[in-house]
CSV table of C-alpha atoms in Angstrom, one decimal:
chain,number,residue,atom,x,y,z
E,1,MET,CA,109.4,48.8,52.1
E,2,ILE,CA,106.3,46.6,52.5
E,3,GLU,CA,103.5,48.1,50.5
E,4,PRO,CA,100.2,48.7,52.3
E,5,LEU,CA,97.3,46.6,51.2
E,6,ALA,CA,93.9,47.6,50.1
E,7,PHE,CA,91.3,49.1,52.5
E,8,GLY,CA,89.6,46.5,54.8
E,9,PRO,CA,85.9,47.2,55.2
E,10,ALA,CA,85.6,44.7,58.1
E,11,VAL,CA,87.4,47.1,60.5
E,12,ASP,CA,84.3,49.2,61.3
E,13,SER,CA,82.3,46.1,62.5
E,14,VAL,CA,84.9,45.2,65.2
E,15,GLU,CA,85.6,48.7,66.5
E,16,ALA,CA,82.9,48.7,69.2
E,17,GLY,CA,83.9,45.2,70.4
E,18,LEU,CA,87.5,46.3,70.6
E,19,ARG,CA,86.6,49.4,72.7
E,20,THR,CA,84.5,47.3,75.1
E,21,ALA,CA,87.2,44.6,75.4
E,22,LEU,CA,89.9,47.2,76.0
E,23,GLU,CA,87.9,49.0,78.8
E,24,ARG,CA,87.5,45.6,80.5
E,25,ARG,CA,91.2,45.0,80.5
E,26,LEU,CA,92.2,48.4,81.9
E,27,PRO,CA,92.2,47.6,85.7
E,28,ALA,CA,94.6,44.8,85.2
E,29,ALA,CA,96.8,47.0,82.9
E,30,THR,CA,96.9,49.7,85.6
E,31,GLU,CA,98.1,47.2,88.2
E,32,LEU,CA,100.7,45.9,85.7
E,33,ARG,CA,101.9,49.5,85.1
E,34,ARG,CA,102.6,49.8,88.8
E,35,ARG,CA,104.6,46.5,88.9
E,36,LEU,CA,106.6,47.6,85.9
E,37,HIS,CA,107.3,51.0,87.5
E,38,ALA,CA,108.5,49.4,90.7
E,39,HIS,CA,111.0,47.1,88.8
E,40,PRO,CA,112.7,49.1,86.1
E,41,ASP,CA,115.5,47.7,83.9
E,42,LEU,CA,118.1,49.8,82.2
E,43,SER,CA,118.8,49.8,78.4
E,44,GLY,CA,120.4,46.5,77.3
E,45,GLU,CA,119.3,44.8,80.6
E,46,GLU,CA,115.6,44.6,79.8
E,47,GLY,CA,115.3,40.8,80.0
E,48,PRO,CA,113.2,40.7,83.2
E,49,THR,CA,110.9,43.4,82.0
E,50,ARG,CA,110.4,41.6,78.7
E,51,ASP,CA,109.7,38.3,80.4
E,52,LEU,CA,107.1,40.0,82.7
E,53,ILE,CA,105.3,41.4,79.7
E,54,LEU,CA,105.5,38.1,77.8
E,55,ALA,CA,103.8,36.3,80.7
E,56,GLU,CA,101.0,38.8,80.5
E,57,LEU,CA,100.4,38.6,76.7
E,58,PRO,CA,97.9,36.3,75.0
E,59,GLY,CA,99.7,36.0,71.7
E,60,ARG,CA,102.2,33.5,70.2
E,61,PRO,CA,104.6,32.9,68.6
E,62,VAL,CA,107.4,35.0,70.2
E,63,ASP,CA,110.3,36.1,68.0
E,64,ALA,CA,113.4,37.4,69.8
E,65,VAL,CA,114.7,40.6,68.3
E,66,ALA,CA,117.4,43.2,69.1
E,67,GLY,CA,118.9,41.1,71.9
E,68,THR,CA,116.4,41.7,74.8
E,69,GLY,CA,113.4,42.6,72.6
E,70,ALA,CA,110.6,40.5,71.2
E,71,LEU,CA,107.8,40.4,68.7
E,72,VAL,CA,104.5,38.7,69.8
E,73,ARG,CA,101.7,38.0,67.3
E,74,VAL,CA,98.1,38.2,68.4
E,75,GLY,CA,95.7,36.8,65.9
E,76,GLY,CA,95.9,34.6,62.8
E,77,PRO,CA,98.1,34.6,59.8
E,78,GLY,CA,98.3,37.3,57.1
E,79,PRO,CA,99.1,41.0,57.1
E,80,ALA,CA,99.3,42.6,60.5
E,81,VAL,CA,99.7,45.9,62.3
E,82,ALA,CA,102.6,46.4,64.7
E,83,VAL,CA,102.4,48.5,67.8
E,84,ARG,CA,105.6,49.5,69.5
E,85,ALA,CA,106.3,49.9,73.3
E,86,GLU,CA,109.7,50.5,74.9
E,87,LEU,CA,111.2,48.2,77.6
E,88,ASP,CA,113.9,50.3,79.1
E,89,ALA,CA,114.1,52.7,82.0
E,90,LEU,CA,116.5,55.6,82.7
E,91,ALA,CA,119.5,55.9,85.1
E,92,VAL,CA,117.5,58.2,87.4
E,93,THR,CA,116.9,57.9,91.2
E,94,GLU,CA,113.2,58.3,91.7
E,95,ARG,CA,111.7,61.0,94.0
E,96,THR,CA,108.0,60.6,93.7
E,97,GLY,CA,107.1,59.2,97.1
E,98,VAL,CA,104.5,56.7,95.9
E,99,ASP,CA,104.5,53.3,97.5
E,100,TRP,CA,105.1,51.7,94.1
E,101,ALA,CA,108.1,53.8,93.3
E,102,SER,CA,111.2,52.1,91.9
E,103,GLY,CA,112.8,49.7,94.3
E,104,ARG,CA,116.2,50.1,92.5
E,105,PRO,CA,118.2,53.2,93.2
E,106,GLY,CA,119.5,54.8,90.0
E,107,ARG,CA,116.8,53.2,87.9
E,108,MET,CA,113.4,54.7,87.1
E,109,HIS,CA,110.7,54.7,84.5
E,110,ALA,CA,111.0,58.5,84.0
E,111,CYS,CA,109.9,58.6,80.4
E,112,GLY,CA,106.5,56.7,80.6
E,113,HIS,CA,107.7,53.4,79.1
E,114,ASP,CA,105.9,51.6,81.9
E,115,VAL,CA,102.6,53.3,80.8
E,116,HIS,CA,103.2,52.4,77.2
E,117,LEU,CA,103.9,48.7,78.0
E,118,ALA,CA,100.8,48.3,80.1
E,119,ALA,CA,98.7,50.0,77.5
E,120,LEU,CA,100.0,47.7,74.8
E,121,VAL,CA,99.2,44.6,76.9
E,122,ALA,CA,95.6,45.8,77.3
E,123,LEU,CA,95.3,46.4,73.6
E,124,CYS,CA,96.7,42.9,72.8
E,125,HIS,CA,94.1,41.3,75.1
E,126,ALA,CA,91.4,43.4,73.4
E,127,VAL,CA,92.4,42.2,70.0
E,128,GLY,CA,92.6,38.6,71.2
E,129,ASP,CA,89.2,38.9,72.8
E,130,THR,CA,87.5,40.3,69.7
E,131,PRO,CA,86.4,38.0,66.9
E,132,GLY,CA,87.4,39.3,63.5
E,133,ALA,CA,90.0,41.8,64.8
E,134,PRO,CA,92.9,42.1,62.4
E,135,PRO,CA,96.2,40.6,63.5
E,136,LEU,CA,98.4,42.6,65.8
E,137,VAL,CA,102.1,42.3,66.4
E,138,ALA,CA,103.3,43.6,69.8
E,139,MET,CA,106.8,45.1,69.4
E,140,LEU,CA,108.6,45.0,72.7
E,141,GLN,CA,111.6,47.2,71.9
E,142,PRO,CA,114.8,47.5,73.9
E,143,ARG,CA,117.3,50.3,74.0
E,144,GLU,CA,115.2,53.3,73.2
E,145,GLU,CA,117.1,55.5,75.6
E,146,THR,CA,120.7,54.7,74.4
E,147,TYR,CA,122.9,53.9,71.5
E,148,PRO,CA,123.0,51.5,69.7
E,149,SER,CA,119.2,51.8,69.1
E,150,GLY,CA,116.9,48.9,69.5
E,151,ALA,CA,114.6,50.2,66.8
E,152,HIS,CA,117.5,50.4,64.4
E,153,ASP,CA,118.1,46.7,64.9
E,154,ILE,CA,114.4,45.8,64.6
E,155,ALA,CA,114.0,47.8,61.4
E,156,ARG,CA,116.6,45.6,59.8
E,157,SER,CA,115.1,42.4,61.1
E,158,PRO,CA,113.6,39.9,58.7
E,159,SER,CA,110.8,39.4,61.2
E,160,LEU,CA,109.0,42.4,59.9
E,161,ALA,CA,108.5,40.8,56.5
E,162,GLU,CA,107.9,37.4,58.0
E,163,HIS,CA,104.9,38.8,60.0
E,164,GLN,CA,103.7,40.8,56.9
E,165,ILE,CA,103.7,44.0,59.0
E,166,THR,CA,102.0,46.7,56.9
E,167,ALA,CA,102.3,49.6,59.3
E,168,ILE,CA,103.9,50.6,62.7
E,169,ILE,CA,102.1,52.5,65.4
E,170,GLY,CA,103.6,54.2,68.5
E,171,ALA,CA,102.2,56.4,71.3
E,172,HIS,CA,104.2,58.4,73.8
E,173,VAL,CA,103.1,60.4,76.9
E,174,GLN,CA,103.7,64.1,76.6
E,175,PRO,CA,103.4,66.4,79.6
E,176,THR,CA,103.4,69.6,77.4
E,177,LEU,CA,99.9,68.6,76.3
E,178,PRO,CA,97.0,68.6,78.8
E,179,ARG,CA,95.4,65.3,79.7
E,180,GLY,CA,92.8,64.1,77.2
E,181,GLU,CA,94.5,65.7,74.2
E,182,VAL,CA,96.5,63.6,71.6
E,183,ALA,CA,98.6,64.9,68.8
E,184,ALA,CA,98.4,62.9,65.6
E,185,THR,CA,100.5,65.2,63.4
E,186,PRO,CA,101.1,64.4,59.7
E,187,GLY,CA,104.6,64.8,58.3
E,188,THR,CA,107.7,65.6,60.2
E,189,VAL,CA,107.2,65.5,64.0
E,190,ASN,CA,110.7,64.9,65.5
E,191,ALA,CA,114.2,66.0,64.6
E,192,ALA,CA,117.1,63.9,63.5
E,193,ALA,CA,119.5,63.8,66.5
E,194,ASP,CA,123.3,63.4,66.3
E,195,GLU,CA,126.1,63.7,68.9
E,196,PHE,CA,129.5,65.3,68.2
E,197,THR,CA,132.9,65.6,69.9
E,198,VAL,CA,135.5,68.3,69.2
E,199,VAL,CA,139.0,67.5,70.3
E,200,VAL,CA,141.4,70.5,70.1
E,201,ARG,CA,145.0,69.6,70.4
E,202,GLY,CA,147.8,72.1,71.1
E,203,ARG,CA,151.1,72.2,72.9
E,204,GLY,CA,150.9,72.2,76.7
E,205,GLY,CA,153.3,73.6,79.2
E,206,HIS,CA,153.7,75.7,82.3
E,207,ALA,CA,150.9,78.2,82.7
E,208,ALA,CA,153.4,80.9,83.7
E,209,TYR,CA,154.9,80.7,80.2
E,210,PRO,CA,151.9,80.9,77.8
E,211,HIS,CA,154.1,82.1,75.0
E,212,LEU,CA,155.8,78.7,74.9
E,213,THR,CA,152.4,76.9,74.5
E,214,SER,CA,149.6,76.6,72.0
E,215,ASP,CA,146.7,76.8,74.4
E,216,PRO,CA,143.9,74.3,73.4
E,217,VAL,CA,141.6,75.6,76.2
E,218,LEU,CA,141.6,79.1,74.7
E,219,ALA,CA,141.2,77.7,71.2
E,220,LEU,CA,138.3,75.5,72.2
E,221,ALA,CA,136.6,78.4,74.0
E,222,HIS,CA,136.7,80.3,70.7
E,223,VAL,CA,135.4,77.3,68.8
E,224,VAL,CA,132.4,77.0,71.1
E,225,VAL,CA,131.6,80.7,70.6
E,226,ALA,CA,132.1,80.5,66.8
E,227,LEU,CA,129.8,77.4,66.6
E,228,GLN,CA,126.9,79.6,67.8
E,229,ARG,CA,126.9,81.3,64.4
E,230,VAL,CA,126.3,78.2,62.4
E,231,VAL,CA,122.5,78.1,63.0
E,232,SER,CA,122.0,81.8,63.2
E,233,ARG,CA,124.0,82.7,60.1
E,234,ASP,CA,124.5,79.6,57.9
E,235,VAL,CA,121.1,77.9,58.1
E,236,ASP,CA,118.2,79.4,56.2
E,237,PRO,CA,116.0,81.2,58.8
E,238,THR,CA,112.9,79.5,57.3
E,239,SER,CA,114.5,76.1,58.3
E,240,SER,CA,115.2,74.8,61.8
E,241,ALA,CA,118.2,73.3,63.5
E,242,VAL,CA,120.0,73.1,66.9
E,243,LEU,CA,123.7,73.0,67.5
E,244,GLY,CA,124.4,72.9,71.2
E,245,VAL,CA,127.6,72.4,73.1
E,246,SER,CA,126.9,70.6,76.4
E,247,THR,CA,130.2,69.3,77.8
E,248,LEU,CA,133.6,70.8,78.2
E,249,THR,CA,136.7,68.9,79.5
E,250,ALA,CA,140.2,70.1,79.8
E,251,GLY,CA,143.2,70.1,82.1
E,252,SER,CA,144.1,68.6,85.5
E,253,ALA,CA,145.9,71.4,87.3
E,254,PRO,CA,145.5,75.2,87.5
E,255,ASN,CA,149.2,75.9,86.6
E,256,VAL,CA,149.4,73.6,83.6
E,257,VAL,CA,148.3,74.3,80.1
E,258,PRO,CA,147.0,70.9,78.8
E,259,ASP,CA,147.8,69.3,75.5
E,260,GLU,CA,144.1,69.0,74.5
E,261,ALA,CA,140.6,70.1,75.4
E,262,THR,CA,137.4,68.5,74.4
E,263,ALA,CA,133.8,69.6,73.8
E,264,GLY,CA,130.7,67.5,73.2
E,265,GLY,CA,127.2,68.3,72.1
E,266,THR,CA,124.2,67.7,69.8
E,267,VAL,CA,123.1,68.5,66.3
E,268,ARG,CA,119.4,68.4,65.5
E,269,ALA,CA,117.5,69.2,62.3
E,270,LEU,CA,114.1,68.7,60.7
E,271,SER,CA,115.5,67.8,57.3
E,272,GLU,CA,118.4,65.7,56.0
E,273,ARG,CA,119.6,68.6,53.9
E,274,ILE,CA,120.0,70.9,56.9
E,275,ARG,CA,121.4,68.1,59.0
E,276,ASP,CA,124.2,67.5,56.5
E,277,GLN,CA,124.8,71.3,56.1
E,278,VAL,CA,125.3,71.8,59.9
E,279,HIS,CA,127.6,68.8,60.1
E,280,ALA,CA,129.8,70.2,57.3
E,281,ARG,CA,130.0,73.7,58.9
E,282,LEU,CA,130.7,72.2,62.3
E,283,GLU,CA,133.8,70.5,61.0
E,284,GLU,CA,134.9,73.6,59.0
E,285,VAL,CA,134.5,76.1,61.8
E,286,ALA,CA,136.2,73.9,64.4
E,287,ASP,CA,139.1,73.4,62.1
E,288,LEU,CA,139.6,77.0,61.0
E,289,VAL,CA,139.2,78.5,64.5
E,290,ALA,CA,141.6,76.0,66.1
E,291,ARG,CA,144.2,76.6,63.4
E,292,ALA,CA,143.9,80.4,64.0
E,293,HIS,CA,145.1,79.7,67.6
E,294,GLY,CA,148.0,77.5,66.6
E,295,CYS,CA,146.1,74.2,67.4
E,296,GLU,CA,144.3,71.6,65.4
E,297,ALA,CA,140.8,70.2,65.8
E,298,LYS,CA,139.3,66.8,65.2
E,299,VAL,CA,135.6,66.5,64.9
E,300,SER,CA,133.7,63.2,65.2
E,301,ILE,CA,130.0,62.9,64.6
E,302,THR,CA,127.8,60.0,65.7
E,303,ARG,CA,124.7,59.9,63.5
E,304,GLY,CA,121.7,59.1,65.6
E,305,GLU,CA,118.0,58.9,64.8
E,306,PRO,CA,116.7,60.1,61.5
E,307,VAL,CA,113.9,62.6,61.1
E,308,LEU,CA,110.6,61.0,62.4
E,309,TYR,CA,108.0,61.3,59.7
E,310,ASN,CA,104.3,60.4,60.2
E,311,ASP,CA,102.3,59.0,57.3
E,312,SER,CA,99.7,61.5,56.5
E,313,GLY,CA,97.0,59.0,55.7
E,314,LEU,CA,97.5,57.2,59.0
E,315,ALA,CA,97.5,60.5,60.9
E,316,ALA,CA,94.1,61.5,59.3
E,317,ARG,CA,92.4,58.2,59.9
E,318,ALA,CA,93.7,57.9,63.5
E,319,GLY,CA,92.5,61.4,64.2
E,320,ALA,CA,89.0,60.4,63.3
E,321,HIS,CA,89.2,57.3,65.5
E,322,LEU,CA,90.6,59.4,68.4
E,323,THR,CA,87.6,61.7,68.3
E,324,ASP,CA,85.2,58.7,68.2
E,325,LEU,CA,87.0,57.2,71.2
E,326,GLY,CA,86.4,60.4,73.3
E,327,LEU,CA,89.9,61.9,73.1
E,328,THR,CA,90.6,65.4,71.8
E,329,LEU,CA,92.9,66.1,68.9
E,330,SER,CA,95.6,68.7,69.9
E,331,ARG,CA,97.3,71.3,67.8
E,332,PRO,CA,100.0,69.9,65.5
E,333,LEU,CA,103.0,69.1,67.6
E,334,LEU,CA,106.6,69.3,66.4
E,335,SER,CA,109.6,68.7,68.6
E,336,PHE,CA,113.4,68.8,68.4
E,337,GLY,CA,113.3,65.8,70.7
E,338,ALA,CA,114.2,62.5,69.0
E,339,ASP,CA,112.8,59.0,69.1
E,340,ASP,CA,114.2,55.9,67.5
E,341,PHE,CA,110.7,55.0,66.3
E,342,SER,CA,112.0,57.0,63.3
E,343,TYR,CA,114.1,54.0,62.2
E,344,LEU,CA,110.9,52.0,62.0
E,345,SER,CA,108.8,54.7,60.2
E,346,ALA,CA,111.6,54.9,57.6
E,347,VAL,CA,110.9,51.3,56.5
E,348,LEU,CA,107.2,51.1,57.1
E,349,PRO,CA,104.2,53.5,57.0
E,350,GLY,CA,104.3,54.8,60.6
E,351,LEU,CA,102.5,57.0,63.0
E,352,MET,CA,103.8,58.3,66.3
E,353,MET,CA,101.2,60.0,68.5
E,354,PHE,CA,101.7,62.1,71.6
E,355,VAL,CA,99.4,61.6,74.5
E,356,GLY,CA,98.8,64.5,76.9
E,357,VAL,CA,99.5,63.9,80.6
E,358,GLY,CA,100.0,67.5,81.6
E,359,ASP,CA,98.7,68.2,85.1
E,360,GLY,CA,99.5,71.9,85.5
E,361,THR,CA,102.9,71.3,87.1
E,362,ASP,CA,106.3,71.9,85.5
E,363,VAL,CA,107.5,68.3,86.1
E,364,ARG,CA,108.9,67.0,82.8
E,365,MET,CA,110.0,63.7,81.4
E,366,HIS,CA,113.4,62.3,82.4
E,367,SER,CA,113.1,64.0,85.8
E,368,ALA,CA,113.1,62.2,89.2
E,369,GLY,CA,109.5,63.4,89.9
E,370,PHE,CA,107.9,62.4,86.5
E,371,LEU,CA,104.9,60.2,87.2
E,372,PRO,CA,101.9,60.2,84.9
E,373,GLY,CA,98.6,59.3,86.6
E,374,ASP,CA,97.1,55.9,86.2
E,375,ASP,CA,94.6,57.4,83.8
E,376,ALA,CA,97.4,57.7,81.3
E,377,VAL,CA,97.3,53.9,80.8
E,378,ARG,CA,93.7,54.3,79.5
E,379,ASP,CA,94.5,57.3,77.3
E,380,VAL,CA,97.6,55.6,75.8
E,381,ALA,CA,95.7,52.4,75.2
E,382,LEU,CA,92.9,54.2,73.4
E,383,THR,CA,95.4,56.1,71.3
E,384,MET,CA,97.1,52.8,70.4
E,385,LEU,CA,93.7,51.4,69.5
E,386,ALA,CA,93.0,54.4,67.2
E,387,GLY,CA,96.3,53.9,65.4
E,388,TYR,CA,95.7,50.2,65.1
E,389,LEU,CA,92.3,50.8,63.6
E,390,ALA,CA,93.7,53.4,61.2
E,391,ALA,CA,96.4,51.0,60.0
E,392,ALA,CA,94.0,48.1,59.8
E,393,GLU,CA,92.0,50.1,57.3
E,394,ARG,CA,94.9,49.9,54.9
E,395,MET,CA,94.9,46.1,55.0
């Protein structure tokens, strides 16, 4: 881990200049957001989006990272603050009706990444326009929405040390919070998230002769029901976890007992200890229940993002800056959602803030109708500025 440096007293003297410069850049950032929204790229295919952002950024040099990602330095040499924004869109067909909707069926910025990118561009220009502003590294991250994670790759890149990055800042739109509120919660804020598959193998045959088969469909059904007790009976009720089965696949004909049946789902936990406990019980329960039905079970678990932990010092200082910038601190916000920003905050002091875009409707992220207003660009940019200032005070 790169150790944070001592407090930098020069930060206060440039804050007003940064705010003024940022406000000046917001109209162009709003127009950029609309261009990005109209031309989304899926995970792993973000090259055009990256190149569009690079053409808008003032900084150099550019370091390629994680395939289609990039780091862009704004400012001089020495220790720097990194601010992350995600490049990828989702495989969703948009239904918003705006004239700048996605022009690519099956691709949509349904998670706010277009807003994050445009806000980061505005912040980079503000830093470049303000004499004395500490160096900033814009982290253009690919593959936030899929595995393998782009943040995982960047966290292991030598570029972090080469740029002397002392802290990492992120901001994400959040429709469960009203517009104008921002959560800068210290400690754990997002769960670890893993995916699992249970394959139950039996002995197939004619459905008219069940006594000559070992039915994996019946066995898997009991496995799914039995797994519901893992969180309710095996996990300490003062802790938190989710074990959910989301997919079931079996058979090809009504009169055939298949040889195998498959279930898939997710495990989420707010601590590594509970995470490992649920994994162990998942494997044990699946094995024992399948064997009780004359079958066998094989469990495979793909470990995803670790727990996302916010540095308490960064959270406190950013909260003060958010208030100064006219935003409202929300209640502490914890979520069983996951974000691969957690790979970055595991190797650097990190802060992920959630920016309210709630408008009174029930439209949520990842839906075909999710479309934060243009004012979200300003709120996310100000939130990134607050985090940048908080991190710069450590330098």
